[in-house]
Amino acid sequence: MSPPSSTHPDPTAGEPGRAASTPAAHSTSAAVPTRPRRTTAQSDIHETILHPGNVRINVQGAFIVSDEPTTPRSDDYEHDPRDIRLPNHTAVVSHVAVDARNPLTIGGSLAKLVYFSREPEESSLGGRLNFLKFETDRIDSCIEFMRKLQADYRRQNGSAPEELCVMATGGGAFKFYDKIREALGVEVIREDEMECLIIGLDFFITEIPDEVFTYREESPMDFIPYPPQPPSIYPYLLVNIGSGVSMVKVSGPRQYERIGGTSLGGGTLWGLLSLLTGARNFDDMLKLAEKGDNSTVDLLVGDIYGAGYNKIGLKSTHIASSFGKVYKMKCAAEREAEDGCNGDHYSEHDHVPGSSELPHPPAKFRSEDISRSLLYAVSNNIGQIAYLHAEKHNLEKIYFGGSFIGGHAQTMHTLSYAIRFWSKGSKQAYFLRHEGYLGAVGAFLKRQPRNWGRRGSFEGR
């Protein structure tokens, strides 16, 4: 690991510096200066409020914590345990950010909140970025939480409640704009969703150690070297998976173009599994998939040839046809029912009036197997399309983001394997520990000044 930078900006100035990646930086018990808790002058507070773009988030020594979140537990929200500790940031932060999505969308049913908080110990300098999720049908709980942050901000800094600013992005930024503004009496600034995604991703790649990783079954979380080598992270492809999928070519800081996508995304998986299984939410569907065996549903190469087709690089376990066994097995079950060979009783009440369906016994396919088959089908499709766009635009690095991934091992394995398979190892899939917060972090960072960041990732506001 590389040692900390020899340049140490004054931590009270809030100036950015090079994040340390020493072992001590990754421990919450690491030694920190024990001078008295910082005090912020009223002139600094008012300067922050009048000119919020002058606030720099000091990333000197930043690291992802592994301890319990400082936020009290609640049924109204989920606090991601991977807060980002900023031990050297002491300047006033007068804003929070929320990425609220349309409740009809996958992962879009969540409002993601990012805010800065001071460390509770009086002897500790700095603070941390906190990451919370609220279901959008509980948006009132999210607003109430922001009201508490507003009160804390007033108590700590002696400022008026309206001096807190809310940065909002996503479809919900428009839907809930009036509600947030009226409930809190604060300024709500709406930011472009795609731009926020790119800003958030650039921040995580260039500023936070142990954030970006590759995935293989034998090495599930292999972190990329930090800082990035070479220092320029561009160009790259962002594959953002929500209800649908957007594929964005990023050529430089805030230089991006949507070059493609597909309508077969998380919403497809969620919609079909809600029809085919008893799962009631997306997490339940992923849990079912973890326990499933897709070979009972999918037609594999080995089912066709009796072995792998090595001449063209296909293993016996490769999927030849998703859900390819269903029709044949269903027809066989229906013939058994017609012949009276099956003990299952079929009632005329089970028949749909006007349909051509034959009397049939209850389904023979487990929900777990259906879930895994469909997860593979959607993920493989996304992976192949991502590879084709990366190949067309000569992009070697492919970053996957969005709530569809959610740290789910099978999803990351399938996407990563698809990229390696189709590119013959020439391209690499990358994942992030905060993949669902790209938009919220991007909105938070929109309050940063021009040219903020160690590698100029935030130019061109």
C-alpha positions as CSV (number, residue, x, y, z in Angstrom):
1,M,0.0,0.0,0.0
2,S,1.2,3.5,-0.8
3,P,2.0,5.8,2.1
4,P,0.1,9.0,2.8
5,S,0.9,12.0,0.8
6,S,3.7,14.1,2.1
7,T,1.5,17.2,1.6
8,H,-0.8,17.7,4.5
9,P,-3.3,20.5,4.0
10,D,-4.6,22.3,7.1
11,P,-7.6,20.1,8.1
12,T,-9.5,23.1,9.4
13,A,-9.5,24.6,5.9
14,G,-11.5,21.8,4.3
15,E,-9.0,21.6,1.5
16,P,-8.8,18.3,-0.5
17,G,-5.8,16.1,-0.3
18,R,-4.7,12.7,-1.3
19,A,-6.5,9.9,0.6
20,A,-4.3,7.7,2.6
21,S,-4.4,4.0,2.0
22,T,-2.3,2.8,4.9
23,P,-3.7,0.0,7.1
24,A,-4.3,2.5,9.9
25,A,-6.6,4.5,7.7
26,H,-8.9,1.6,7.5
27,S,-9.4,1.2,11.2
28,T,-11.9,3.2,13.2
29,S,-9.5,3.0,16.1
30,A,-6.7,4.7,14.1
31,A,-4.9,7.5,16.0
32,V,-6.2,11.0,15.3
33,P,-5.0,14.3,16.6
34,T,-6.5,14.8,20.1
35,R,-6.7,18.6,20.0
36,P,-10.0,20.2,21.1
37,R,-13.0,19.8,19.0
38,R,-13.1,22.3,16.1
39,T,-15.1,25.4,16.5
40,T,-16.5,27.1,13.4
41,A,-16.7,30.9,13.2
42,Q,-20.1,32.5,12.4
43,S,-18.4,34.2,9.4
44,D,-17.5,30.8,8.0
45,I,-21.0,29.6,8.4
46,H,-22.5,32.6,6.6
47,E,-19.8,32.3,3.9
48,T,-20.8,28.7,3.4
49,I,-24.5,29.6,3.1
50,L,-24.0,32.6,0.8
51,H,-21.4,30.8,-1.4
52,P,-22.0,27.0,-1.0
53,G,-19.7,26.3,-4.0
54,N,-16.7,27.3,-1.8
55,V,-17.1,24.2,0.5
56,R,-14.7,21.5,-0.3
57,I,-15.2,18.0,1.1
58,N,-11.8,17.1,2.5
59,V,-11.0,13.6,1.4
60,Q,-7.6,13.4,3.0
61,G,-7.4,10.0,4.7
62,A,-10.9,9.0,3.6
63,F,-11.8,5.3,4.1
64,I,-14.9,3.1,4.3
65,V,-15.8,2.1,7.8
66,S,-16.8,-1.3,9.0
67,D,-18.3,-0.4,12.4
68,E,-22.0,0.0,13.2
69,P,-23.6,3.2,11.8
70,T,-24.0,6.0,14.2
71,T,-27.6,6.6,13.1
72,P,-30.2,5.0,15.4
73,R,-31.9,1.9,14.0
74,S,-35.5,2.4,12.6
75,D,-38.1,0.4,10.7
76,D,-38.5,3.5,8.5
77,Y,-35.1,3.3,6.8
78,E,-32.1,1.1,6.2
79,H,-28.7,2.6,7.1
80,D,-26.0,1.2,4.8
81,P,-23.2,0.1,7.2
82,R,-20.4,1.3,4.9
83,D,-20.2,4.9,5.9
84,I,-17.3,6.9,4.4
85,R,-15.1,8.3,7.2
86,L,-13.6,11.8,6.5
87,P,-11.2,12.3,9.4
88,N,-9.9,15.6,8.2
89,H,-13.0,17.4,7.1
90,T,-14.1,20.2,9.5
91,A,-15.7,22.8,7.3
92,V,-19.4,23.5,7.5
93,V,-21.6,21.3,5.3
94,S,-24.9,23.1,4.7
95,H,-26.7,20.5,2.4
96,V,-28.0,17.0,2.1
97,A,-28.8,15.1,-1.0
98,V,-31.6,12.8,-2.0
99,D,-32.0,10.5,-5.0
100,A,-35.7,9.7,-5.2
101,R,-37.0,7.5,-8.0
102,N,-40.4,6.9,-9.4
103,P,-42.2,4.3,-7.2
104,L,-43.1,2.2,-10.2
105,T,-39.5,1.4,-11.0
106,I,-37.1,-1.2,-9.8
107,G,-34.9,0.1,-7.1
108,G,-36.7,3.3,-8.0
109,S,-39.0,2.4,-5.1
110,L,-36.3,3.7,-2.9
111,A,-35.2,7.2,-1.9
112,K,-31.5,7.3,-1.1
113,L,-30.3,10.0,1.3
114,V,-26.6,11.1,1.7
115,Y,-25.6,13.5,4.4
116,F,-22.5,14.6,6.4
117,S,-22.3,14.2,10.2
118,R,-19.8,15.0,12.8
119,E,-18.1,12.3,14.8
120,P,-19.9,11.9,18.2
121,E,-16.7,11.8,20.2
122,E,-15.6,15.3,21.2
123,S,-11.9,14.3,20.8
124,S,-12.5,13.1,17.2
125,L,-11.9,15.4,14.3
126,G,-13.8,15.2,11.0
127,G,-17.0,13.3,10.3
128,R,-18.5,10.9,7.8
129,L,-20.8,10.5,4.8
130,N,-23.9,8.6,5.8
131,F,-26.0,6.5,3.3
132,L,-29.7,5.8,4.0
133,K,-32.5,4.2,2.1
134,F,-36.2,4.9,2.5
135,E,-39.1,3.3,0.6
136,T,-40.7,6.0,-1.5
137,D,-44.2,5.1,-0.1
138,R,-42.6,6.2,3.2
139,I,-41.3,9.5,1.8
140,D,-42.8,11.3,4.8
141,S,-40.4,9.4,7.0
142,C,-37.6,10.6,4.8
143,I,-38.7,14.2,5.1
144,E,-39.1,13.8,8.9
145,F,-35.5,12.5,9.0
146,M,-34.3,15.5,7.1
147,R,-36.2,17.7,9.6
148,K,-34.1,16.1,12.4
149,L,-30.9,16.8,10.4
150,Q,-32.1,20.4,10.0
151,A,-32.5,20.7,13.8
152,D,-29.1,19.2,14.4
153,Y,-27.5,21.6,11.8
154,R,-29.1,24.5,13.6
155,R,-28.0,23.3,17.0
156,Q,-24.4,22.7,15.9
157,N,-23.9,25.9,13.8
158,G,-26.4,28.3,15.3
159,S,-28.0,29.0,11.9
160,A,-31.6,29.4,10.8
161,P,-33.5,26.2,9.7
162,E,-34.0,27.5,6.1
163,E,-30.3,27.7,5.6
164,L,-30.1,24.0,5.0
165,C,-30.2,23.1,1.3
166,V,-31.5,19.9,-0.2
167,M,-29.9,18.7,-3.5
168,A,-32.4,16.4,-5.3
169,T,-32.1,14.1,-8.3
170,G,-34.0,11.3,-9.9
171,G,-37.7,11.3,-11.0
172,G,-38.8,11.9,-7.5
173,A,-36.9,15.1,-7.4
174,F,-39.7,16.5,-9.4
175,K,-42.5,14.5,-7.9
176,F,-41.6,15.3,-4.3
177,Y,-40.1,18.8,-4.9
178,D,-43.0,20.8,-3.5
179,K,-43.6,18.4,-0.6
180,I,-40.0,18.6,0.6
181,R,-39.8,22.4,0.1
182,E,-43.0,23.1,2.0
183,A,-42.4,20.6,4.8
184,L,-38.9,21.9,5.6
185,G,-39.1,25.5,4.3
186,V,-35.7,25.1,2.6
187,E,-34.3,25.6,-0.9
188,V,-34.5,22.4,-3.0
189,I,-32.2,22.3,-6.0
190,R,-33.0,19.7,-8.7
191,E,-30.1,18.2,-10.5
192,D,-29.9,16.2,-13.8
193,E,-30.0,12.5,-13.1
194,M,-27.5,11.3,-15.6
195,E,-24.9,14.0,-14.7
196,C,-25.2,13.1,-11.0
197,L,-24.6,9.4,-11.8
198,I,-21.3,10.3,-13.6
199,I,-20.1,12.7,-10.9
200,G,-20.9,10.1,-8.2
201,L,-19.1,7.4,-10.0
202,D,-16.0,9.5,-10.8
203,F,-15.8,10.4,-7.1
204,F,-15.9,6.8,-6.0
205,I,-13.3,5.8,-8.5
206,T,-10.8,8.6,-7.9
207,E,-11.3,9.5,-4.2
208,I,-12.3,6.5,-2.1
209,P,-9.9,3.5,-1.4
210,D,-11.4,0.0,-1.5
211,E,-14.5,1.1,-3.3
212,V,-14.2,-0.4,-6.8
213,F,-13.6,-4.2,-7.2
214,T,-13.7,-7.0,-9.7
215,Y,-15.7,-10.2,-9.1
216,R,-14.9,-13.9,-9.6
217,E,-16.2,-16.8,-7.6
218,E,-12.7,-17.7,-6.5
219,S,-12.0,-14.1,-5.6
220,P,-15.4,-12.4,-4.8
221,M,-14.1,-8.9,-4.0
222,D,-10.7,-8.1,-5.5
223,F,-10.2,-4.3,-5.0
224,I,-8.5,-2.4,-7.8
225,P,-5.2,-0.6,-7.0
226,Y,-5.6,2.8,-5.4
227,P,-5.0,5.4,-6.5
228,P,-6.1,4.4,-10.0
229,Q,-3.3,3.5,-12.4
230,P,-3.0,5.1,-14.8
231,P,-4.3,8.2,-13.1
232,S,-6.7,9.0,-16.0
233,I,-9.7,6.8,-15.6
234,Y,-11.2,7.7,-19.0
235,P,-12.7,6.6,-21.2
236,Y,-15.1,4.0,-19.7
237,L,-18.6,2.6,-20.0
238,L,-21.2,3.0,-17.2
239,V,-23.9,0.4,-17.3
240,N,-26.6,1.7,-15.0
241,I,-29.2,-1.0,-14.3
242,G,-32.6,0.1,-12.9
243,S,-36.0,-0.8,-14.4
244,G,-34.3,-0.6,-17.8
245,V,-30.7,-0.3,-18.6
246,S,-28.7,2.8,-19.8
247,M,-25.2,2.5,-21.2
248,V,-23.2,5.7,-21.0
249,K,-19.8,6.4,-22.6
250,V,-17.8,8.7,-20.3
251,S,-14.9,10.4,-22.1
252,G,-13.8,12.9,-19.3
253,P,-15.0,14.8,-16.3
254,R,-18.7,15.5,-17.0
255,Q,-18.2,14.5,-20.7
256,Y,-20.7,11.7,-21.4
257,E,-23.0,10.3,-24.0
258,R,-25.8,7.7,-23.7
259,I,-24.8,5.2,-26.4
260,G,-27.4,2.6,-25.9
261,G,-29.4,0.4,-23.4
262,T,-32.1,-2.2,-23.2
263,S,-35.7,-2.3,-21.9
264,L,-34.9,-5.8,-20.4
265,G,-33.6,-4.8,-17.0
266,G,-34.5,-5.0,-13.3
267,G,-38.1,-4.1,-14.0
268,T,-38.4,-7.1,-16.4
269,L,-37.0,-9.5,-13.7
270,W,-39.2,-8.0,-11.0
271,G,-42.4,-8.1,-13.1
272,L,-42.0,-11.6,-14.4
273,L,-41.0,-13.1,-11.1
274,S,-44.0,-11.4,-9.4
275,L,-46.2,-13.3,-11.8
276,L,-44.4,-16.6,-11.7
277,T,-43.4,-16.8,-8.0
278,G,-44.8,-15.9,-4.6
279,A,-42.1,-13.3,-3.9
280,R,-43.4,-9.9,-2.8
281,N,-40.4,-7.8,-3.2
282,F,-37.1,-7.7,-5.0
283,D,-35.0,-8.9,-2.1
284,D,-37.2,-12.0,-1.8
285,M,-36.7,-12.7,-5.4
286,L,-32.9,-12.5,-5.1
287,K,-33.0,-14.8,-2.1
288,L,-35.1,-17.3,-4.1
289,A,-32.5,-17.2,-6.9
290,E,-29.7,-18.0,-4.5
291,K,-31.3,-21.3,-3.6
292,G,-32.3,-22.2,-7.2
293,D,-31.0,-24.6,-9.8
294,N,-31.5,-23.2,-13.3
295,S,-30.7,-26.5,-15.0
296,T,-34.2,-27.8,-14.2
297,V,-35.6,-25.0,-16.3
298,D,-33.0,-24.0,-18.8
299,L,-31.9,-26.1,-21.8
300,L,-28.1,-26.5,-21.5
301,V,-25.5,-27.3,-24.1
302,G,-25.0,-30.6,-22.4
303,D,-28.7,-31.4,-22.8
304,I,-28.3,-31.1,-26.6
305,Y,-24.8,-32.6,-27.2
306,G,-24.4,-34.8,-24.1
307,A,-21.2,-32.9,-23.4
308,G,-19.6,-29.5,-24.0
309,Y,-19.1,-28.2,-27.5
310,N,-15.5,-27.4,-27.0
311,K,-14.7,-26.6,-30.6
312,I,-16.7,-23.4,-30.3
313,G,-15.9,-22.7,-26.7
314,L,-19.2,-23.9,-25.1
315,K,-19.1,-25.8,-21.8
316,S,-21.8,-28.4,-21.1
317,T,-23.2,-26.1,-18.4
318,H,-23.7,-23.1,-20.8
319,I,-27.3,-22.1,-21.3
320,A,-28.5,-22.9,-24.8
321,S,-32.0,-21.7,-24.2
322,S,-33.4,-19.9,-21.2
323,F,-36.6,-21.7,-20.0
324,G,-35.9,-24.1,-22.8
325,K,-37.1,-27.2,-20.8
326,V,-40.4,-25.6,-19.7
327,Y,-42.6,-26.2,-22.7
328,K,-41.5,-29.8,-23.3
329,M,-41.9,-30.7,-19.6
330,K,-45.2,-28.9,-19.4
331,C,-46.5,-30.8,-22.4
332,A,-45.4,-34.1,-21.0
333,A,-47.2,-33.3,-17.7
334,E,-50.4,-32.4,-19.6
335,R,-50.3,-35.7,-21.5
336,E,-50.0,-37.5,-18.3
337,A,-53.0,-35.7,-16.9
338,E,-55.1,-36.4,-20.0
339,D,-54.1,-40.1,-19.8
340,G,-55.1,-40.2,-16.1
341,C,-51.6,-41.2,-15.2
342,N,-51.2,-38.4,-12.8
343,G,-52.8,-38.5,-9.4
344,D,-53.2,-34.7,-9.2
345,H,-56.9,-33.6,-9.5
346,Y,-57.8,-31.0,-12.0
347,S,-60.9,-28.9,-11.3
348,E,-62.9,-27.1,-14.0
349,H,-62.6,-24.0,-11.8
350,D,-58.9,-24.0,-12.7
351,H,-59.7,-23.4,-16.4
352,V,-59.6,-19.9,-17.8
353,P,-62.9,-19.3,-19.8
354,G,-62.2,-18.8,-23.5
355,S,-58.6,-20.1,-23.4
356,S,-57.2,-23.0,-25.3
357,E,-55.3,-24.3,-22.3
358,L,-55.5,-28.0,-21.6
359,P,-56.3,-29.5,-18.2
360,H,-53.0,-29.6,-16.3
361,P,-51.6,-30.5,-12.9
362,P,-50.1,-28.0,-10.6
363,A,-46.8,-26.5,-11.8
364,K,-43.7,-28.7,-11.5
365,F,-41.2,-26.0,-11.3
366,R,-39.8,-24.5,-8.1
367,S,-39.9,-20.8,-7.6
368,E,-36.2,-20.9,-6.7
369,D,-35.3,-22.5,-10.0
370,I,-37.5,-20.1,-12.0
371,S,-35.9,-17.1,-10.2
372,R,-32.4,-18.2,-10.9
373,S,-33.1,-18.9,-14.6
374,L,-34.7,-15.5,-15.1
375,L,-31.9,-13.8,-13.2
376,Y,-29.4,-15.5,-15.5
377,A,-31.4,-14.6,-18.6
378,V,-31.6,-10.9,-17.8
379,S,-28.1,-10.6,-16.5
380,N,-26.5,-12.5,-19.5
381,N,-28.4,-10.3,-21.9
382,I,-27.2,-7.1,-20.2
383,G,-23.6,-8.4,-20.1
384,Q,-23.6,-9.2,-23.8
385,I,-25.1,-5.9,-24.9
386,A,-22.6,-4.1,-22.6
387,Y,-19.8,-5.9,-24.2
388,L,-21.0,-5.1,-27.7
389,H,-21.2,-1.3,-26.9
390,A,-17.8,-1.4,-25.2
391,E,-16.3,-3.2,-28.3
392,K,-17.9,-0.7,-30.7
393,H,-16.6,2.3,-28.8
394,N,-13.2,0.7,-27.9
395,L,-13.8,0.9,-24.1
396,E,-11.9,-1.6,-21.9
397,K,-13.4,-0.7,-18.5
398,I,-17.0,-1.4,-17.8
399,Y,-18.6,-0.2,-14.5
400,F,-21.9,-1.6,-13.4
401,G,-24.1,0.5,-11.1
402,G,-27.7,0.7,-10.0
403,S,-29.9,-1.0,-7.3
404,F,-30.4,-4.1,-9.5
405,I,-27.0,-5.4,-8.5
406,G,-27.3,-4.8,-4.7
407,G,-24.1,-6.7,-3.9
408,H,-25.8,-9.9,-5.1
409,A,-23.2,-12.5,-5.8
410,Q,-25.0,-14.4,-8.6
411,T,-25.7,-11.1,-10.5
412,M,-22.1,-9.9,-10.3
413,H,-20.8,-13.3,-11.3
414,T,-23.1,-13.5,-14.3
415,L,-22.3,-10.0,-15.5
416,S,-18.6,-10.4,-14.9
417,Y,-18.5,-13.8,-16.6
418,A,-20.4,-12.5,-19.6
419,I,-17.9,-9.6,-20.1
420,R,-14.9,-12.0,-19.8
421,F,-16.4,-14.6,-22.1
422,W,-17.5,-12.3,-25.0
423,S,-14.3,-10.2,-24.9
424,K,-12.0,-13.2,-24.5
425,G,-10.6,-11.5,-21.4
426,S,-9.8,-8.2,-23.1
427,K,-12.3,-6.2,-21.1
428,Q,-13.1,-6.0,-17.4
429,A,-16.3,-5.6,-15.4
430,Y,-16.0,-3.4,-12.3
431,F,-18.4,-3.1,-9.4
432,L,-18.8,-0.7,-6.5
433,R,-19.6,-1.1,-2.8
434,H,-22.0,1.9,-3.0
435,E,-23.4,1.1,-6.4
436,G,-26.9,2.2,-5.5
437,Y,-25.8,5.7,-4.3
438,L,-24.1,7.1,-7.4
439,G,-26.9,9.6,-8.1
440,A,-27.3,10.7,-4.5
441,V,-23.5,11.2,-4.1
442,G,-23.3,13.0,-7.4
443,A,-26.1,15.4,-6.3
444,F,-24.3,16.0,-3.0
445,L,-21.0,16.8,-4.8
446,K,-22.8,19.3,-7.1
447,R,-22.3,21.8,-4.3
448,Q,-18.5,21.5,-4.7
449,P,-16.4,24.2,-6.3
450,R,-15.1,24.1,-9.9
451,N,-12.0,21.9,-10.4
452,W,-12.5,20.1,-7.0
453,G,-10.9,16.8,-6.5
454,R,-7.3,15.5,-6.8
455,R,-7.5,14.5,-10.4
456,G,-9.8,17.1,-11.7
457,S,-12.8,14.8,-11.8
458,F,-15.3,17.6,-11.1
459,E,-14.4,20.2,-13.7
460,G,-16.9,22.0,-15.9
461,R,-19.8,22.8,-13.5
